[in-house]
Tab-separated table of C-alpha atoms in Angstrom:
chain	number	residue	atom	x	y	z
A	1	UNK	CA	98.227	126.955	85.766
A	2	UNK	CA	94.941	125.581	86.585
A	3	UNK	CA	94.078	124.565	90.777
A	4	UNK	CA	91.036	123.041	92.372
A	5	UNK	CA	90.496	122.995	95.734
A	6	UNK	CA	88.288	120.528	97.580
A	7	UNK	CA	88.765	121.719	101.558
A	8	UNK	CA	86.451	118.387	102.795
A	9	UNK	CA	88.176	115.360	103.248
A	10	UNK	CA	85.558	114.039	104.623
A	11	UNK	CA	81.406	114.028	104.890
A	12	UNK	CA	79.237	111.928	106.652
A	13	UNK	CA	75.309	112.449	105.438
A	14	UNK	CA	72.057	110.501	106.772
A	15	UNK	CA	70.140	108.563	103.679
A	16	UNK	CA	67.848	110.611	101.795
A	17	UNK	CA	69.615	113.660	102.703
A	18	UNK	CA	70.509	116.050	100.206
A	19	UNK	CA	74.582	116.960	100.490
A	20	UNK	CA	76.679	119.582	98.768
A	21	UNK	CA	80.300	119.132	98.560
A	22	UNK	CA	82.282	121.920	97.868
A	23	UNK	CA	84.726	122.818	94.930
A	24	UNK	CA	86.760	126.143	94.314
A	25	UNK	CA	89.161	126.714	91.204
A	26	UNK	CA	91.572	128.905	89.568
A	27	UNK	CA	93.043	128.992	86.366
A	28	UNK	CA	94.300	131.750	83.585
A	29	UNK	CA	92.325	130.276	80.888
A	30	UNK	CA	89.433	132.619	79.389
A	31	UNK	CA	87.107	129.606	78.680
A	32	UNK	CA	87.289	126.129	80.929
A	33	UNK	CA	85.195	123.084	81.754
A	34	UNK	CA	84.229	121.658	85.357
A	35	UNK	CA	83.675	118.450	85.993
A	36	UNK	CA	82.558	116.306	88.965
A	37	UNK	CA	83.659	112.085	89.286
A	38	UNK	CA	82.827	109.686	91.563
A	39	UNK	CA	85.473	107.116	92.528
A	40	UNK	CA	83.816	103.721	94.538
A	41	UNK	CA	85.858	101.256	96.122
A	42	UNK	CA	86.692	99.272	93.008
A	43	UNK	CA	88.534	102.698	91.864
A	44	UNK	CA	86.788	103.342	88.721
A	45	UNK	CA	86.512	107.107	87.924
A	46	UNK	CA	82.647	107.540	86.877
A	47	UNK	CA	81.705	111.341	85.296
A	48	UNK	CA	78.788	112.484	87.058
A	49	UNK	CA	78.618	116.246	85.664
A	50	UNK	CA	79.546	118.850	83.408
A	51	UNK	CA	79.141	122.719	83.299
A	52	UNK	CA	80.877	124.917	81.180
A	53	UNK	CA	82.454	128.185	81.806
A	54	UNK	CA	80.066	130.278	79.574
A	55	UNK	CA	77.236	128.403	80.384
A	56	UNK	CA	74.387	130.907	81.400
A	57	UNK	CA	72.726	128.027	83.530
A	58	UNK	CA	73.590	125.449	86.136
A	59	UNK	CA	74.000	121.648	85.368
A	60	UNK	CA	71.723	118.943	86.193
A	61	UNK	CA	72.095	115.269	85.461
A	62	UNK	CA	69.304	113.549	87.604
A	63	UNK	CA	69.864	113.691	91.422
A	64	UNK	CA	72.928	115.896	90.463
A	65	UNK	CA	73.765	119.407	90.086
A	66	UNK	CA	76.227	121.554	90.116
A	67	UNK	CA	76.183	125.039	91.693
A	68	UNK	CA	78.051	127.256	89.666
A	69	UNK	CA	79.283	130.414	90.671
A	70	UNK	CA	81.618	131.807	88.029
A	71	UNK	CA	82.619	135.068	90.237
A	72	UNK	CA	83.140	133.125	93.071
A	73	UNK	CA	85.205	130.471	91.195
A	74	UNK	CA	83.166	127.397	93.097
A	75	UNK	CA	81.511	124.792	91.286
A	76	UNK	CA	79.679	122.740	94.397
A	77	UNK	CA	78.205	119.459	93.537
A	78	UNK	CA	74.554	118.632	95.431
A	79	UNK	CA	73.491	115.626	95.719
A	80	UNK	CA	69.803	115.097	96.574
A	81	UNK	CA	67.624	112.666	98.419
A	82	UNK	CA	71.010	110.836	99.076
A	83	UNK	CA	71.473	106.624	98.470
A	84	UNK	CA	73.703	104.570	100.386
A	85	UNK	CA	75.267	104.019	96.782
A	86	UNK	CA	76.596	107.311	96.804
A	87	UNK	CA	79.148	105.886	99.621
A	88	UNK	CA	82.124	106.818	97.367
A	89	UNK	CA	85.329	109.354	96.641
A	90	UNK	CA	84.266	112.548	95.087
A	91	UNK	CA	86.594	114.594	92.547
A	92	UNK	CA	85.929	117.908	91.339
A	93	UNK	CA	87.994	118.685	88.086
A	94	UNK	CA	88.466	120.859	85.152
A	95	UNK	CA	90.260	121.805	81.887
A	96	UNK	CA	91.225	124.002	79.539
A	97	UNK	CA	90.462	125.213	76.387
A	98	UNK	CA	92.873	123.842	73.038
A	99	UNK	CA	95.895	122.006	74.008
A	100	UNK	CA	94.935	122.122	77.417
A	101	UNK	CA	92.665	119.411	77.755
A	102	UNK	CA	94.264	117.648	80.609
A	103	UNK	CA	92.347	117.167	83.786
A	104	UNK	CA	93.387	118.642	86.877
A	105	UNK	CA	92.128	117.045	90.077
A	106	UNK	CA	91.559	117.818	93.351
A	107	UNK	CA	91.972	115.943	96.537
A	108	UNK	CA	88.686	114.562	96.710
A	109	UNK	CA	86.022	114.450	99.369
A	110	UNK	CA	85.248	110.773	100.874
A	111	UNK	CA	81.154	110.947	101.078
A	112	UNK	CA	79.669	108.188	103.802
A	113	UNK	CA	76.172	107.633	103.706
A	114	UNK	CA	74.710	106.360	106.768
A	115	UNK	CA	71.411	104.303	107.039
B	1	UNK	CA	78.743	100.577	74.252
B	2	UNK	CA	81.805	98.824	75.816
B	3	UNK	CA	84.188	101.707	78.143
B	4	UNK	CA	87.323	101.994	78.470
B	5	UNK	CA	89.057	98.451	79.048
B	6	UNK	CA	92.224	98.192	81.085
B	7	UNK	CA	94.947	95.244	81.988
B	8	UNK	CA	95.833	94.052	84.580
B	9	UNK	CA	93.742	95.133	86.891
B	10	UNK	CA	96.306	94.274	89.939
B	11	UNK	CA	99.906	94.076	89.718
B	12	UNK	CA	103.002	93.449	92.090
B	13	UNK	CA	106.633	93.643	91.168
B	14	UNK	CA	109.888	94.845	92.840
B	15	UNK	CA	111.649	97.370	92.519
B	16	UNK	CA	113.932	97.600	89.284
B	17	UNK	CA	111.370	95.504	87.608
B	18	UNK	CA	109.855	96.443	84.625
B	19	UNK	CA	105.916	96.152	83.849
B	20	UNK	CA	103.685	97.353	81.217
B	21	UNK	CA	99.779	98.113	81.139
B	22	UNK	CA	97.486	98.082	78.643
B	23	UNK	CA	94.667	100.286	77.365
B	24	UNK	CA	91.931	100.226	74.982
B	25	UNK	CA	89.854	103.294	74.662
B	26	UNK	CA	86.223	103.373	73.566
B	27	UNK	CA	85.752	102.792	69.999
B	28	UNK	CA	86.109	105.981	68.001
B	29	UNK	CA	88.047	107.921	70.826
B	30	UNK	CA	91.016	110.112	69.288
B	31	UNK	CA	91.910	111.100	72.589
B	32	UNK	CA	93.266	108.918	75.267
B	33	UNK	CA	95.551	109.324	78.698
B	34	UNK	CA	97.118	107.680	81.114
B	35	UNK	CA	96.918	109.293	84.468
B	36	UNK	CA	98.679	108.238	88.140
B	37	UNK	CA	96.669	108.156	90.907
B	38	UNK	CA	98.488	107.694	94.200
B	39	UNK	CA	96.769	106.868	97.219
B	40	UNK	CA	95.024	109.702	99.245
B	41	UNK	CA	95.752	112.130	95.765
B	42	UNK	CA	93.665	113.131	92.894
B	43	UNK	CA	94.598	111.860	89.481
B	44	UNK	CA	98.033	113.289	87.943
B	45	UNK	CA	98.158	113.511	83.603
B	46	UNK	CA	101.269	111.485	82.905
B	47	UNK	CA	100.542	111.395	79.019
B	48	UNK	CA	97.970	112.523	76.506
B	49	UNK	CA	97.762	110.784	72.897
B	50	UNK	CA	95.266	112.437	69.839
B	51	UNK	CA	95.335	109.668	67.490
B	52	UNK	CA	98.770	108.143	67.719
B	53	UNK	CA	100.390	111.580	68.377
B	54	UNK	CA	101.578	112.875	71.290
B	55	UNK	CA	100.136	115.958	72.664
B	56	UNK	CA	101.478	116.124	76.364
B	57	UNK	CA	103.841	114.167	77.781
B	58	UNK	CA	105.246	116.769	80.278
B	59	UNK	CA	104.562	115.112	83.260
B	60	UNK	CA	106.115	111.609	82.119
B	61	UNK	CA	109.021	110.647	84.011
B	62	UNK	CA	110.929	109.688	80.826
B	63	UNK	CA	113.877	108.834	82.063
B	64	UNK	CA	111.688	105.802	83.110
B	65	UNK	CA	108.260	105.773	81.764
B	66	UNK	CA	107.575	105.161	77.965
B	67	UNK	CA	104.223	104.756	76.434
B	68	UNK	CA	102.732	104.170	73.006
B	69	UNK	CA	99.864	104.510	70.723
B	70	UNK	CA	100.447	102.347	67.461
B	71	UNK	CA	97.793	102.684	65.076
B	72	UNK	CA	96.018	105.137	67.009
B	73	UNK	CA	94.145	102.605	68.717
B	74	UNK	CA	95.514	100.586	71.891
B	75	UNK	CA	98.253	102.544	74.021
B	76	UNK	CA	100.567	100.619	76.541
B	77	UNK	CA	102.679	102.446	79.455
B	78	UNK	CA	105.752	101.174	80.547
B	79	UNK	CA	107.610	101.516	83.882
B	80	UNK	CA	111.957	100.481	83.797
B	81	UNK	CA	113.006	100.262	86.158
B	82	UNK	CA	110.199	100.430	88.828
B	83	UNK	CA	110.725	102.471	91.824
B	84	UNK	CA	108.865	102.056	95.457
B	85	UNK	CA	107.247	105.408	94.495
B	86	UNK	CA	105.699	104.058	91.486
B	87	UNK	CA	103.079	102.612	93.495
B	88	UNK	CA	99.818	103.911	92.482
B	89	UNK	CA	96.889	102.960	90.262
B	90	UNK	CA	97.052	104.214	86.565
B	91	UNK	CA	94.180	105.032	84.696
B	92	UNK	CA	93.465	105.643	81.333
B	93	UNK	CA	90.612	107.377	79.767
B	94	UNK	CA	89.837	108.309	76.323
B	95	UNK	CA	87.545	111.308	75.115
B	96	UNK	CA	86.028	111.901	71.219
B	97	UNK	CA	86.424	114.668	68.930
B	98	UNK	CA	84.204	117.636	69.154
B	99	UNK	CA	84.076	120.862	71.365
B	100	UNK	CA	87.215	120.989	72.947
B	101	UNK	CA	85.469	121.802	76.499
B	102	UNK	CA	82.749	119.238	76.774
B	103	UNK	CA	85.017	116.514	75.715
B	104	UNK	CA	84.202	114.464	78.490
B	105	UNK	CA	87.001	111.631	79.328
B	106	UNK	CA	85.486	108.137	80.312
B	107	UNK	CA	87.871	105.892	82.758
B	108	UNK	CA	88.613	102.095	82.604
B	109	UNK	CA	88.834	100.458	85.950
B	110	UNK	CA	92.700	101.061	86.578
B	111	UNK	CA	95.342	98.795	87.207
B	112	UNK	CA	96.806	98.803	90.723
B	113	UNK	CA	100.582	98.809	90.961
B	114	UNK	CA	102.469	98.093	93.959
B	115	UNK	CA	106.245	98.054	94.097
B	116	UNK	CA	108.405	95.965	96.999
């Protein structure tokens, strides 16, 4: 069975801050994906980031990355020079390799940027 | 590109009501799900289509959640009778064919059910 574990509920982060939120796992599965979301208000799940388990480098998409440390099993997400856009939920999830495409979720962390 | 497109976007019924939502996935998707998304919680699979197939439906309450995929294309997920726990948003997202762990999955907007 797969598990992630986000252990902030909650951040607060001053504008053009940089901000890492933090993202552990566990699963069985030999070869896996990780994926970050953001969730606003409205509730719309919006894919930020990807890494893959054999990837030999970290993700980037823009003012995202994702710090992957396979040994350790985390997978934090940092933000940089932080917007008050990024006010949102964030989800750190993953899947599986065939037939076990699902996502699993974690909790979330609830990111507030103030001005 | 148009997402994932999702109906209705709010919805209040009570309990031992039925209701159905719909979901059309990006165009070319094979893959699409319907998750539940209670309040405070991360996302829950209820369902998982390829095509019009099912591949995972062991989360499904079936005793009182159906859902279908005809043609592969549109899915709908029903709730009889609804139950005050039922309240939650349900999303659907679809993914495309191609290496099974970068398939990302794209989300429509949810609908928001509540139950009285």
């Amino acid at each position: 069975a797969q598990k992630i574990t986000q252990t902030q509920p909650g951040m607060f982060v001053q504008e053009k801050e940089a901000v890492t939120l933090d993202c552990t796992y566990d699963t069985s599965d030999p070869s896996y994906g990780l994926f970050w979301y953001k969730q606003p208000s409205s509730g719309e799940m919006i894919f930020l980031i990807y890494q893959g388990s054999y990837d030999q480098q970290n993700a980037t998409e823009g003012r995202y990355s994702l710090n992957f440390q396979k040994a350790r099993k985390s997978a934090n997400l940092v933000i940089s020079a932080s917007q008050l856009g990024d006010s949102a939920m964030y989800f750190c999830a993953m899947s599986g390799g065939f037939g076990n495409e699902k996502l699993t979720f974690g909790t979330g962390t609830r990111l507030t940027i103030i001005p | 590109e148009a997402g994932v497109a999702q109906s209705p976007r709010y919805k209040i019924i009570e309990k031992r009501q039925s209701v159905a939502f719909w979901c059309n996935p990006i165009s070319g998707h094979a893959t699409l799900y319907w998750y539940q998304q209670i309040l405070g919680q991360g996302p829950k699979l209820l369902i998982q289509f390829q095509n019009n197939g099912v591949v995972d439906d062991s989360q499904l309450p079936k005793d009182r959640f159906s859902a279908e995929r005809l043609k592969g294309v549109d899915s709908t997920l029903k709730i009889q009778p609804a139950k005050l726990e039922d309240s939650a948003v349900y999303l659907c997202a679809s993914s495309s064919q191609g290496p099974i762990l970068t398939n990302t999955q794209y989300f429509g907007p949810g609908t928001r059910l509540t139950v009285l």
